[in-house]
CSV table of C-alpha atoms in Angstrom, one decimal:
chain,number,residue,atom,x,y,z
A,284,UNK,CA,0.0,0.0,0.0
A,285,UNK,CA,2.4,2.6,-1.3
A,286,UNK,CA,1.6,6.2,-1.7
A,287,UNK,CA,-0.3,8.8,0.3
A,288,UNK,CA,1.0,11.1,3.0
A,289,UNK,CA,2.4,9.8,6.2
A,290,UNK,CA,1.7,11.8,9.4
A,291,UNK,CA,3.2,10.9,12.7
A,292,UNK,CA,0.6,10.3,15.3
A,293,UNK,CA,2.7,11.4,18.2
A,294,UNK,CA,-0.1,13.4,19.7
A,295,UNK,CA,0.8,16.8,21.0
A,296,UNK,CA,3.0,18.1,18.2
A,297,UNK,CA,4.7,15.2,16.3
A,298,UNK,CA,6.4,16.4,13.1
A,299,UNK,CA,4.8,15.4,9.8
A,300,UNK,CA,6.9,13.5,7.3
A,301,UNK,CA,6.3,12.8,3.6
A,302,UNK,CA,6.1,9.2,2.4
A,303,UNK,CA,3.9,6.1,2.5
A,304,UNK,CA,4.0,2.6,3.8
A,305,UNK,CA,5.8,0.9,1.0
A,306,UNK,CA,5.8,-2.8,0.1
A,307,UNK,CA,9.6,-2.6,0.2
A,308,UNK,CA,9.8,-1.5,3.9
A,309,UNK,CA,7.2,-4.1,4.9
A,310,UNK,CA,9.1,-6.9,3.1
A,311,UNK,CA,12.4,-5.7,4.5
A,312,UNK,CA,11.0,-5.7,8.1
A,313,UNK,CA,9.4,-9.1,7.7
A,314,UNK,CA,12.7,-10.6,6.6
A,315,UNK,CA,14.6,-8.9,9.4
A,316,UNK,CA,12.1,-10.0,12.0
A,317,UNK,CA,13.0,-13.6,11.1
A,318,UNK,CA,15.9,-13.1,13.6
A,319,UNK,CA,13.2,-13.8,16.2
A,320,UNK,CA,13.1,-17.3,14.9
A,321,UNK,CA,16.5,-17.9,16.4
A,322,UNK,CA,15.3,-17.0,19.9
A,323,UNK,CA,11.8,-18.6,19.6
A,324,UNK,CA,13.0,-21.9,18.3
A,325,UNK,CA,15.4,-22.3,21.2
A,326,UNK,CA,12.9,-21.2,23.8
A,327,UNK,CA,10.5,-23.9,22.6
A,328,UNK,CA,12.9,-26.7,21.9
A,329,UNK,CA,14.8,-27.1,25.2
A,330,UNK,CA,11.8,-27.9,27.3
A,331,UNK,CA,10.6,-30.7,25.0
A,332,UNK,CA,14.1,-32.2,24.7
A,333,UNK,CA,14.7,-32.2,28.4
A,334,UNK,CA,11.5,-34.2,28.9
A,335,UNK,CA,12.6,-36.9,26.5
A,336,UNK,CA,13.6,-40.2,28.2
A,337,UNK,CA,16.3,-41.0,25.7
A,338,UNK,CA,18.0,-37.6,26.1
A,339,UNK,CA,17.8,-37.8,29.9
A,340,UNK,CA,19.2,-41.4,30.0
A,341,UNK,CA,22.2,-40.4,27.8
A,342,UNK,CA,23.2,-37.1,29.4
A,343,UNK,CA,21.3,-36.9,32.8
A,344,UNK,CA,20.7,-40.4,34.1
A,345,UNK,CA,20.4,-39.0,37.7
A,346,UNK,CA,17.2,-37.2,36.6
A,347,UNK,CA,15.7,-40.5,35.3
A,348,UNK,CA,16.4,-42.0,38.7
A,349,UNK,CA,14.8,-39.0,40.5
A,350,UNK,CA,11.6,-39.4,38.4
A,351,UNK,CA,11.2,-42.9,40.0
A,352,UNK,CA,12.4,-42.1,43.5
A,353,UNK,CA,10.4,-38.8,43.8
A,354,UNK,CA,7.2,-40.0,42.3
A,355,UNK,CA,5.4,-39.8,45.6
A,356,UNK,CA,3.0,-36.9,46.2
A,357,UNK,CA,5.2,-35.1,48.8
A,358,UNK,CA,8.3,-35.0,46.5
A,359,UNK,CA,6.7,-35.0,43.0
A,360,UNK,CA,7.4,-31.3,42.6
A,361,UNK,CA,11.1,-32.2,42.7
A,362,UNK,CA,11.3,-34.9,40.0
A,363,UNK,CA,13.2,-32.7,37.6
A,364,UNK,CA,15.2,-30.7,40.1
A,365,UNK,CA,18.8,-31.0,38.8
A,366,UNK,CA,21.3,-28.2,38.4
A,367,UNK,CA,23.1,-29.7,35.4
A,368,UNK,CA,19.8,-30.3,33.5
A,369,UNK,CA,18.9,-26.6,34.2
A,370,UNK,CA,22.3,-25.5,33.1
A,371,UNK,CA,21.7,-27.1,29.7
A,372,UNK,CA,18.7,-24.7,29.3
A,373,UNK,CA,20.2,-21.6,31.0
A,374,UNK,CA,23.8,-21.5,29.7
A,375,UNK,CA,22.6,-20.1,26.4
A,376,UNK,CA,21.2,-17.0,28.1
A,377,UNK,CA,24.4,-16.4,30.1
A,378,UNK,CA,26.4,-16.3,26.8
A,379,UNK,CA,23.7,-14.1,25.2
A,380,UNK,CA,24.2,-11.6,28.1
A,381,UNK,CA,27.9,-11.3,27.4
A,382,UNK,CA,27.4,-11.3,23.6
A,383,UNK,CA,24.9,-8.4,23.7
A,384,UNK,CA,27.6,-6.0,24.9
A,385,UNK,CA,30.0,-7.1,22.1
A,386,UNK,CA,27.1,-6.8,19.7
A,387,UNK,CA,26.4,-3.2,20.8
A,388,UNK,CA,29.9,-2.1,19.7
A,389,UNK,CA,29.7,-4.0,16.3
A,390,UNK,CA,26.2,-2.7,15.7
A,391,UNK,CA,27.4,0.9,16.1
A,392,UNK,CA,30.7,0.6,14.2
A,393,UNK,CA,29.8,-1.7,11.3
A,394,UNK,CA,26.0,-1.6,11.1
A,395,UNK,CA,23.0,-3.7,12.0
A,396,UNK,CA,23.5,-6.2,9.2
A,397,UNK,CA,26.9,-7.3,10.4
A,398,UNK,CA,25.5,-8.1,13.8
A,399,UNK,CA,22.6,-10.0,12.3
A,400,UNK,CA,25.1,-12.1,10.2
A,401,UNK,CA,27.4,-12.8,13.1
A,402,UNK,CA,24.4,-13.9,15.2
A,403,UNK,CA,23.1,-16.3,12.5
A,404,UNK,CA,26.6,-17.8,11.9
A,405,UNK,CA,27.2,-18.5,15.7
A,406,UNK,CA,23.7,-20.0,16.0
A,407,UNK,CA,24.4,-22.3,13.0
A,408,UNK,CA,27.6,-23.6,14.5
A,409,UNK,CA,26.0,-24.1,17.9
A,410,UNK,CA,23.1,-26.0,16.5
A,411,UNK,CA,25.3,-28.4,14.6
A,412,UNK,CA,27.5,-29.1,17.7
A,413,UNK,CA,24.3,-29.8,19.7
A,414,UNK,CA,23.0,-32.2,17.1
A,415,UNK,CA,26.1,-34.3,17.1
A,416,UNK,CA,26.8,-34.0,20.9
A,417,UNK,CA,28.2,-37.1,22.6
A,418,UNK,CA,28.6,-35.7,26.1
A,419,UNK,CA,27.4,-32.9,28.3
A,420,UNK,CA,30.4,-30.7,27.6
A,421,UNK,CA,29.5,-30.7,23.8
A,422,UNK,CA,25.9,-29.8,24.8
A,423,UNK,CA,27.0,-26.8,26.9
A,424,UNK,CA,29.5,-25.6,24.3
A,425,UNK,CA,26.8,-25.7,21.6
A,426,UNK,CA,24.4,-23.9,23.9
A,427,UNK,CA,27.0,-21.2,24.6
A,428,UNK,CA,27.4,-20.6,20.8
A,429,UNK,CA,23.6,-20.5,20.4
A,430,UNK,CA,23.7,-17.9,23.1
A,431,UNK,CA,26.1,-15.7,21.2
A,432,UNK,CA,23.7,-16.0,18.2
A,433,UNK,CA,20.7,-15.0,20.3
A,434,UNK,CA,22.7,-12.1,21.9
A,435,UNK,CA,23.6,-10.6,18.5
A,436,UNK,CA,20.2,-11.2,16.9
A,437,UNK,CA,18.3,-9.6,19.9
A,438,UNK,CA,20.7,-6.7,19.9
A,439,UNK,CA,20.4,-5.8,16.3
A,440,UNK,CA,17.0,-6.9,15.0
A,441,UNK,CA,14.7,-4.7,17.2
A,442,UNK,CA,16.9,-1.7,16.5
A,443,UNK,CA,16.9,-2.4,12.7
A,444,UNK,CA,13.1,-2.7,12.7
A,445,UNK,CA,12.6,0.5,14.6
A,446,UNK,CA,14.8,2.5,12.3
A,447,UNK,CA,13.3,1.2,9.1
A,448,UNK,CA,9.6,1.5,10.0
A,449,UNK,CA,7.6,4.8,9.7
A,450,UNK,CA,6.5,5.9,13.2
A,451,UNK,CA,2.8,5.3,12.2
A,452,UNK,CA,3.3,1.6,11.9
A,453,UNK,CA,6.5,1.1,13.8
A,454,UNK,CA,4.8,-0.8,16.5
A,455,UNK,CA,3.2,-3.3,14.1
A,456,UNK,CA,6.4,-3.9,12.1
A,457,UNK,CA,8.6,-4.1,15.2
A,458,UNK,CA,6.2,-6.6,16.8
A,459,UNK,CA,7.0,-8.8,13.8
A,460,UNK,CA,10.1,-9.7,15.8
A,461,UNK,CA,7.9,-11.1,18.6
A,462,UNK,CA,5.7,-12.8,16.0
A,463,UNK,CA,8.8,-14.6,14.7
A,464,UNK,CA,9.6,-15.6,18.2
A,465,UNK,CA,6.2,-17.1,18.7
A,466,UNK,CA,6.4,-18.9,15.4
A,467,UNK,CA,9.7,-20.3,16.4
A,468,UNK,CA,8.3,-21.6,19.7
A,469,UNK,CA,5.3,-23.2,18.0
A,470,UNK,CA,7.5,-24.9,15.3
A,471,UNK,CA,9.8,-26.2,18.1
A,472,UNK,CA,6.8,-27.6,20.1
A,473,UNK,CA,5.5,-29.4,17.0
A,474,UNK,CA,8.9,-30.8,16.1
A,475,UNK,CA,9.3,-32.0,19.7
A,476,UNK,CA,6.0,-33.7,19.5
A,477,UNK,CA,6.9,-35.4,16.3
A,478,UNK,CA,10.5,-36.4,17.3
A,479,UNK,CA,9.3,-37.9,20.6
A,480,UNK,CA,7.7,-40.6,18.5
A,481,UNK,CA,11.0,-41.6,17.0
A,482,UNK,CA,12.6,-44.8,18.3
A,483,UNK,CA,16.0,-43.2,18.4
A,484,UNK,CA,17.8,-39.9,18.2
A,485,UNK,CA,14.7,-37.8,18.2
A,486,UNK,CA,16.4,-35.2,20.4
A,487,UNK,CA,19.2,-34.9,17.8
A,488,UNK,CA,16.7,-34.0,15.2
A,489,UNK,CA,15.0,-31.4,17.4
A,490,UNK,CA,18.3,-29.7,18.3
A,491,UNK,CA,19.8,-30.0,14.8
A,492,UNK,CA,16.8,-28.4,13.1
A,493,UNK,CA,17.8,-25.1,14.8
A,494,UNK,CA,20.3,-24.8,12.0
A,495,UNK,CA,17.4,-24.0,9.6
A,496,UNK,CA,16.5,-20.8,11.5
A,497,UNK,CA,20.2,-19.9,11.5
A,498,UNK,CA,20.4,-20.2,7.7
A,499,UNK,CA,17.4,-18.0,7.3
A,500,UNK,CA,19.1,-15.3,9.5
A,501,UNK,CA,22.4,-15.6,7.6
A,502,UNK,CA,20.7,-15.3,4.2
A,503,UNK,CA,18.6,-12.4,5.4
A,504,UNK,CA,21.6,-10.5,6.5
A,505,UNK,CA,23.0,-10.5,3.0
A,506,UNK,CA,19.7,-9.6,1.3
A,507,UNK,CA,18.6,-6.8,3.6
A,508,UNK,CA,19.6,-3.1,3.0
A,509,UNK,CA,21.2,-1.1,5.8
A,510,UNK,CA,19.1,1.5,7.7
A,511,UNK,CA,19.5,5.2,6.9
A,512,UNK,CA,20.4,5.8,10.6
A,513,UNK,CA,23.3,3.3,10.4
A,514,UNK,CA,24.5,4.7,7.1
A,515,UNK,CA,24.6,8.2,8.6
A,516,UNK,CA,26.6,6.9,11.6
A,517,UNK,CA,29.3,5.7,9.2
A,518,UNK,CA,29.3,8.9,7.1
A,519,UNK,CA,27.3,7.6,4.1
A,520,UNK,CA,25.0,10.7,3.7
A,521,UNK,CA,24.0,10.3,0.1
A,522,UNK,CA,23.4,6.6,0.4
A,523,UNK,CA,21.3,7.2,3.5
A,524,UNK,CA,19.1,9.8,1.8
A,525,UNK,CA,18.5,7.5,-1.2
A,526,UNK,CA,17.6,4.6,1.1
A,527,UNK,CA,15.2,6.9,3.0
A,528,UNK,CA,13.5,7.8,-0.2
A,529,UNK,CA,13.2,4.2,-1.1
A,530,UNK,CA,11.8,3.0,2.1
A,531,UNK,CA,9.4,5.9,2.4
A,532,UNK,CA,8.4,5.8,-1.3
A,533,UNK,CA,8.7,9.6,-1.7
A,534,UNK,CA,11.2,12.0,-3.2
A,535,UNK,CA,10.7,14.8,-0.6
A,536,UNK,CA,12.1,13.3,2.6
A,537,UNK,CA,14.1,16.5,3.5
A,538,UNK,CA,12.4,17.1,6.8
A,539,UNK,CA,12.8,13.5,8.1
A,540,UNK,CA,16.4,13.3,6.7
A,541,UNK,CA,17.3,16.5,8.4
A,542,UNK,CA,16.0,15.2,11.7
A,543,UNK,CA,18.1,12.1,11.2
A,544,UNK,CA,21.2,14.1,10.4
A,545,UNK,CA,20.7,16.3,13.4
A,546,UNK,CA,20.3,13.3,15.6
A,547,UNK,CA,23.4,11.7,14.0
A,548,UNK,CA,25.5,14.8,14.5
A,549,UNK,CA,24.5,14.9,18.1
A,550,UNK,CA,25.4,11.3,18.5
A,551,UNK,CA,28.8,11.7,17.0
A,552,UNK,CA,29.6,14.3,19.7
A,553,UNK,CA,29.0,11.5,22.2
A,554,UNK,CA,32.2,9.5,22.4
A,555,UNK,CA,31.2,7.4,25.4
A,556,UNK,CA,27.6,6.2,25.0
A,557,UNK,CA,27.9,3.9,28.1
A,558,UNK,CA,29.0,6.9,30.2
A,559,UNK,CA,26.4,9.2,28.7
A,560,UNK,CA,23.4,6.9,29.2
A,561,UNK,CA,24.1,7.5,32.9
A,562,UNK,CA,23.4,11.2,32.5
A,563,UNK,CA,20.3,12.7,34.1
A,564,UNK,CA,18.6,13.5,30.8
A,565,UNK,CA,18.7,9.8,29.9
A,566,UNK,CA,17.4,8.6,33.2
A,567,UNK,CA,14.0,7.4,32.0
A,568,UNK,CA,15.6,5.6,29.1
A,569,UNK,CA,18.0,3.8,31.5
A,570,UNK,CA,15.2,2.9,33.9
A,571,UNK,CA,12.9,1.5,31.2
A,572,UNK,CA,15.7,-0.3,29.3
A,573,UNK,CA,16.5,-2.0,32.6
A,574,UNK,CA,13.0,-2.4,34.2
A,575,UNK,CA,11.0,-3.6,31.2
A,576,UNK,CA,13.2,-6.7,30.4
A,577,UNK,CA,13.4,-7.5,34.1
A,578,UNK,CA,9.6,-7.4,34.5
A,579,UNK,CA,9.2,-9.3,31.2
A,580,UNK,CA,11.0,-12.3,32.7
A,581,UNK,CA,9.6,-12.1,36.2
A,582,UNK,CA,6.1,-12.6,34.8
A,583,UNK,CA,7.0,-16.3,34.8
A,584,UNK,CA,6.4,-16.7,31.1
A,585,UNK,CA,9.6,-18.6,30.5
A,586,UNK,CA,8.4,-21.2,33.0
A,587,UNK,CA,5.9,-22.0,30.2
A,588,UNK,CA,8.2,-21.4,27.3
A,589,UNK,CA,11.2,-23.4,28.7
A,590,UNK,CA,9.7,-26.1,30.7
A,591,UNK,CA,6.1,-26.5,29.6
A,592,UNK,CA,6.4,-30.3,28.9
A,593,UNK,CA,8.4,-30.8,32.1
A,594,UNK,CA,5.9,-28.7,34.1
A,595,UNK,CA,2.9,-30.6,32.7
A,596,UNK,CA,4.6,-34.0,33.4
A,597,UNK,CA,5.3,-32.8,36.9
A,598,UNK,CA,1.6,-32.0,37.4
A,599,UNK,CA,0.6,-35.5,36.3
A,600,UNK,CA,0.0,-35.1,32.5
A,601,UNK,CA,1.2,-38.1,30.4
A,602,UNK,CA,4.1,-37.9,28.0
A,603,UNK,CA,2.0,-37.2,24.9
A,604,UNK,CA,-0.4,-34.9,26.8
A,605,UNK,CA,2.5,-32.9,28.2
A,606,UNK,CA,4.0,-32.3,24.7
A,607,UNK,CA,0.6,-31.6,23.1
A,608,UNK,CA,-0.3,-29.1,25.9
A,609,UNK,CA,3.0,-27.3,25.0
A,610,UNK,CA,1.8,-27.2,21.4
A,611,UNK,CA,-1.5,-25.8,22.4
A,612,UNK,CA,0.1,-23.0,24.4
A,613,UNK,CA,2.4,-22.3,21.5
A,614,UNK,CA,-0.6,-21.9,19.1
A,615,UNK,CA,-2.2,-19.5,21.6
A,616,UNK,CA,1.0,-17.6,22.0
A,617,UNK,CA,1.4,-17.1,18.2
A,618,UNK,CA,-2.3,-16.2,17.5
A,619,UNK,CA,-2.5,-13.8,20.4
A,620,UNK,CA,0.5,-11.8,19.1
A,621,UNK,CA,-1.7,-10.7,16.1
A,622,UNK,CA,-3.8,-8.8,18.7
A,623,UNK,CA,-0.8,-6.8,19.5
A,624,UNK,CA,0.1,-6.2,15.9
A,625,UNK,CA,-3.4,-4.8,15.4
A,626,UNK,CA,-3.7,-2.9,18.6
A,627,UNK,CA,-0.3,-1.4,19.5
A,628,UNK,CA,-0.5,1.4,16.9
A,629,UNK,CA,-4.2,1.9,17.3
A,630,UNK,CA,-4.8,1.9,21.1
A,631,UNK,CA,-1.3,2.4,22.3
A,632,UNK,CA,1.3,0.6,24.4
A,633,UNK,CA,0.0,1.5,27.8
A,634,UNK,CA,-3.5,0.0,27.3
A,635,UNK,CA,-2.0,-3.3,26.2
A,636,UNK,CA,0.5,-3.3,29.1
A,637,UNK,CA,-2.2,-2.7,31.7
A,638,UNK,CA,-4.8,-5.1,30.3
A,639,UNK,CA,-2.2,-7.9,29.8
A,640,UNK,CA,-0.9,-7.4,33.4
A,641,UNK,CA,-4.3,-7.7,34.9
A,642,UNK,CA,-5.1,-10.8,32.9
A,643,UNK,CA,-1.8,-12.5,33.8
A,644,UNK,CA,-2.2,-11.7,37.5
A,645,UNK,CA,-5.7,-13.3,37.7
A,646,UNK,CA,-4.6,-16.4,35.8
A,647,UNK,CA,-1.4,-16.9,37.9
A,648,UNK,CA,-3.6,-16.9,41.0
A,649,UNK,CA,-6.1,-19.3,39.5
A,650,UNK,CA,-3.4,-21.7,38.3
A,651,UNK,CA,-1.6,-21.7,41.6
A,652,UNK,CA,-4.9,-22.3,43.5
A,653,UNK,CA,-5.9,-25.2,41.2
A,654,UNK,CA,-2.5,-26.9,41.5
A,655,UNK,CA,-2.4,-26.4,45.2
A,656,UNK,CA,-5.9,-28.0,45.7
A,657,UNK,CA,-5.6,-30.8,43.1
A,658,UNK,CA,-2.0,-31.8,42.9
A,659,UNK,CA,-1.6,-35.5,43.0
A,660,UNK,CA,-5.3,-36.1,42.3
A,661,UNK,CA,-5.4,-34.5,38.8
A,662,UNK,CA,-8.5,-35.5,36.9
A,663,UNK,CA,-8.9,-34.9,33.2
A,664,UNK,CA,-11.4,-32.0,33.9
A,665,UNK,CA,-9.0,-30.4,36.4
A,666,UNK,CA,-6.1,-30.7,33.9
A,667,UNK,CA,-8.2,-29.1,31.2
A,668,UNK,CA,-9.0,-26.1,33.5
A,669,UNK,CA,-5.3,-25.7,34.4
A,670,UNK,CA,-4.4,-25.8,30.7
A,671,UNK,CA,-7.1,-23.3,29.9
A,672,UNK,CA,-6.0,-20.8,32.5
A,673,UNK,CA,-2.4,-21.2,31.4
A,674,UNK,CA,-3.5,-20.5,27.8
A,675,UNK,CA,-5.3,-17.3,28.9
A,676,UNK,CA,-2.2,-16.3,30.8
A,677,UNK,CA,0.0,-16.9,27.7
A,678,UNK,CA,-2.5,-14.9,25.6
A,679,UNK,CA,-2.2,-11.9,28.0
A,680,UNK,CA,1.5,-12.0,27.8
A,681,UNK,CA,1.6,-12.5,24.0
A,682,UNK,CA,-0.4,-9.3,23.3
A,683,UNK,CA,1.3,-7.2,25.9
A,684,UNK,CA,4.6,-7.8,27.7
A,685,UNK,CA,5.9,-10.2,25.0
A,686,UNK,CA,6.1,-7.9,22.0
A,687,UNK,CA,6.1,-4.6,23.9
A,688,UNK,CA,9.0,-5.7,26.0
A,689,UNK,CA,11.1,-5.5,22.9
A,690,UNK,CA,9.3,-2.7,21.1
A,691,UNK,CA,9.3,0.0,23.8
A,692,UNK,CA,13.0,-0.1,24.8
A,693,UNK,CA,14.0,-0.1,21.1
A,694,UNK,CA,11.8,3.0,20.3
A,695,UNK,CA,12.7,5.2,23.3
A,696,UNK,CA,16.5,5.4,22.8
A,697,UNK,CA,18.0,8.5,21.1
A,698,UNK,CA,20.5,7.6,18.4
A,699,UNK,CA,23.5,8.6,20.4
A,700,UNK,CA,22.9,6.0,23.2
A,701,UNK,CA,20.8,3.5,21.2
A,702,UNK,CA,23.4,0.7,21.0
A,703,UNK,CA,24.1,1.1,24.8
A,704,UNK,CA,20.4,1.2,25.6
A,705,UNK,CA,19.6,-1.9,23.5
A,706,UNK,CA,22.5,-3.8,25.0
A,707,UNK,CA,21.2,-3.0,28.5
A,708,UNK,CA,17.8,-4.2,27.4
A,709,UNK,CA,19.1,-7.5,26.0
A,710,UNK,CA,21.6,-8.2,28.8
A,711,UNK,CA,19.0,-7.6,31.6
A,712,UNK,CA,16.6,-9.8,29.7
A,713,UNK,CA,19.2,-12.5,29.2
A,714,UNK,CA,20.4,-12.4,32.8
A,715,UNK,CA,17.0,-12.9,34.3
A,716,UNK,CA,16.1,-15.4,31.6
A,717,UNK,CA,19.3,-17.3,32.8
A,718,UNK,CA,18.1,-17.1,36.4
A,719,UNK,CA,14.7,-18.4,35.5
A,720,UNK,CA,16.1,-21.2,33.4
A,721,UNK,CA,18.7,-22.2,36.0
A,722,UNK,CA,16.5,-22.1,39.1
A,723,UNK,CA,12.9,-22.6,38.2
A,724,UNK,CA,12.8,-26.3,38.7
A,725,UNK,CA,14.5,-25.8,42.1
A,726,UNK,CA,12.1,-23.1,43.0
A,727,UNK,CA,9.2,-25.3,42.0
A,728,UNK,CA,10.7,-28.1,44.3
A,729,UNK,CA,10.8,-25.8,47.3
A,730,UNK,CA,7.9,-23.4,46.8
A,731,UNK,CA,5.5,-25.9,45.2
A,732,UNK,CA,2.3,-24.2,44.0
A,733,UNK,CA,3.3,-21.0,45.9
A,734,UNK,CA,5.7,-20.3,43.1
A,735,UNK,CA,2.7,-19.2,40.9
A,736,UNK,CA,1.6,-16.8,43.7
A,737,UNK,CA,5.1,-15.3,43.7
A,738,UNK,CA,4.9,-14.6,39.9
A,739,UNK,CA,1.4,-13.1,40.4
A,740,UNK,CA,2.8,-10.7,42.9
A,741,UNK,CA,5.5,-9.6,40.5
A,742,UNK,CA,2.9,-9.1,37.8
A,743,UNK,CA,0.9,-6.8,40.1
A,744,UNK,CA,4.0,-4.7,40.9
A,745,UNK,CA,5.0,-4.2,37.3
A,746,UNK,CA,1.5,-3.3,36.3
A,747,UNK,CA,1.5,-0.5,38.9
A,748,UNK,CA,4.9,0.6,37.6
A,749,UNK,CA,3.6,0.9,34.1
A,750,UNK,CA,0.5,2.8,35.2
A,751,UNK,CA,2.4,5.5,36.9
A,752,UNK,CA,5.6,5.8,35.0
A,753,UNK,CA,5.3,4.9,31.3
A,754,UNK,CA,4.0,7.6,29.0
A,755,UNK,CA,2.4,6.7,25.7
A,756,UNK,CA,4.9,6.3,22.9
A,757,UNK,CA,2.5,5.4,20.1
A,758,UNK,CA,3.3,7.1,16.8
A,759,UNK,CA,6.1,9.3,18.2
A,760,UNK,CA,9.2,9.5,15.9
A,761,UNK,CA,12.2,8.1,17.7
A,762,UNK,CA,14.1,11.4,17.4
A,763,UNK,CA,11.3,13.2,19.3
A,764,UNK,CA,11.1,10.9,22.3
A,765,UNK,CA,12.7,13.7,24.5
A,766,UNK,CA,9.5,15.7,24.1
A,767,UNK,CA,7.4,12.7,25.5
A,768,UNK,CA,9.6,12.5,28.6
A,769,UNK,CA,9.5,16.3,29.0
A,770,UNK,CA,5.7,16.2,29.2
A,771,UNK,CA,5.5,13.4,31.8
A,772,UNK,CA,4.7,14.4,35.4
A,773,UNK,CA,7.6,12.4,36.9
A,774,UNK,CA,10.3,12.3,34.3
A,775,UNK,CA,10.2,16.0,33.2
A,776,UNK,CA,12.5,17.1,36.0
A,777,UNK,CA,15.3,15.1,34.4
A,778,UNK,CA,14.8,16.4,30.8
A,779,UNK,CA,16.3,19.7,29.6
A,780,UNK,CA,14.2,21.9,27.4
A,781,UNK,CA,16.4,21.1,24.3
A,782,UNK,CA,16.5,17.4,24.7
A,783,UNK,CA,14.2,16.5,21.7
A,784,UNK,CA,15.7,17.3,18.3
A,785,UNK,CA,12.9,18.6,16.2
A,786,UNK,CA,10.5,18.3,19.1
A,787,UNK,CA,8.7,20.8,21.3
A,788,UNK,CA,6.5,21.0,24.3
A,789,UNK,CA,2.8,20.7,23.5
A,790,UNK,CA,2.0,23.4,26.1
A,791,UNK,CA,3.5,25.8,23.6
A,792,UNK,CA,1.2,24.7,20.7
């Protein structure tokens, strides 16, 4: 749908830019969003593999023994509690944490495409090592390389999408990254269900097929154009202007290009983005790039994404039922993300954050109560209710904290600190993902059904945090985010009057 005039819907004084929503920019963003497949496939694949008897017998025989020894009601919560098994899942995210800092430097110096290629290549090598693993050491090395791939992809892809998309549909196109994650999770769940039927080496197939998503990422990094922002950072002014014309589908892009140039010039004066992000005027950016990924993980969503089959087996589901339940939650996760794609640029980020938080809070309480009352005496009807509430919980996350947890941090960072801000976002996300992956099964063993009440309390806190402190960012050009903070009742004391390039205070309208 090319053509027509594009007007930023920033509300309160956003600058108008020429250009339309071109097929070129949509196709480009869809291809770039495939980087989310890397993350999604791994999120979904590890839980299914760690529930396969052949995999456990070969690499973690102690867990197989525990499943028999702790099958009684009072210890059934602890059947899968093993630090080495959890390290298989969590080690990837520790590597991703470190890689995200390296990726921030490469993203800034060499462009977003180089980071995307590096991530895809590391993921490809890691997937092959895992597929041919003969001991736990090979498994962990492969997972660490997968983590490098995830760290690079999660650092570069959201930034790439935010810079390519017009502000009017930036939310929808950026959420394509989350959509790719959900597709990756669903595909992984389906593959796990299929490979569990194999007589031998089903786990190798599950782990090895991760290479397919890596190949998509590597090819995409060669096909995609670089962003105008990235070209300007490296002094390619004429190429940047031509690319801006191409992605906007208009010849007159002078206003937007000038804003980008002004932002780039300001960014070049900043030699130390990590030092500057600590300055007072960037305080809200620093807080949200740290708090949003923390809260995103503390919702407990990765309990479902990592360990759904293990969790369902712990609760008393049969092997097939546990894997199929994971497939069902994967379908709900993917379909619900379409709600966010539709609503984020129509109704705003805040509404989705708040509604999703309330929905997740209620469902966590209900799931914890059902498990506490019926654990060990699970009837088919009770199992269906638990699965239903988990699906409603997953839906709430998938149209709120899932996509917006990546979108909002990527769209609030000024160019001069964007790599640092995105690195903080990814590293905080990966650190707490690591903690959840490493300690969830141990927490389940010790807290039992009370663990779901713990996650519910965290959801309540973060919903209140969003209500009071997050302003609406719908339709605001990235280079004008300073104006949004300046108008907020709490953050305005940190923001100088000239913080937004091209922006202004709506009180002067």
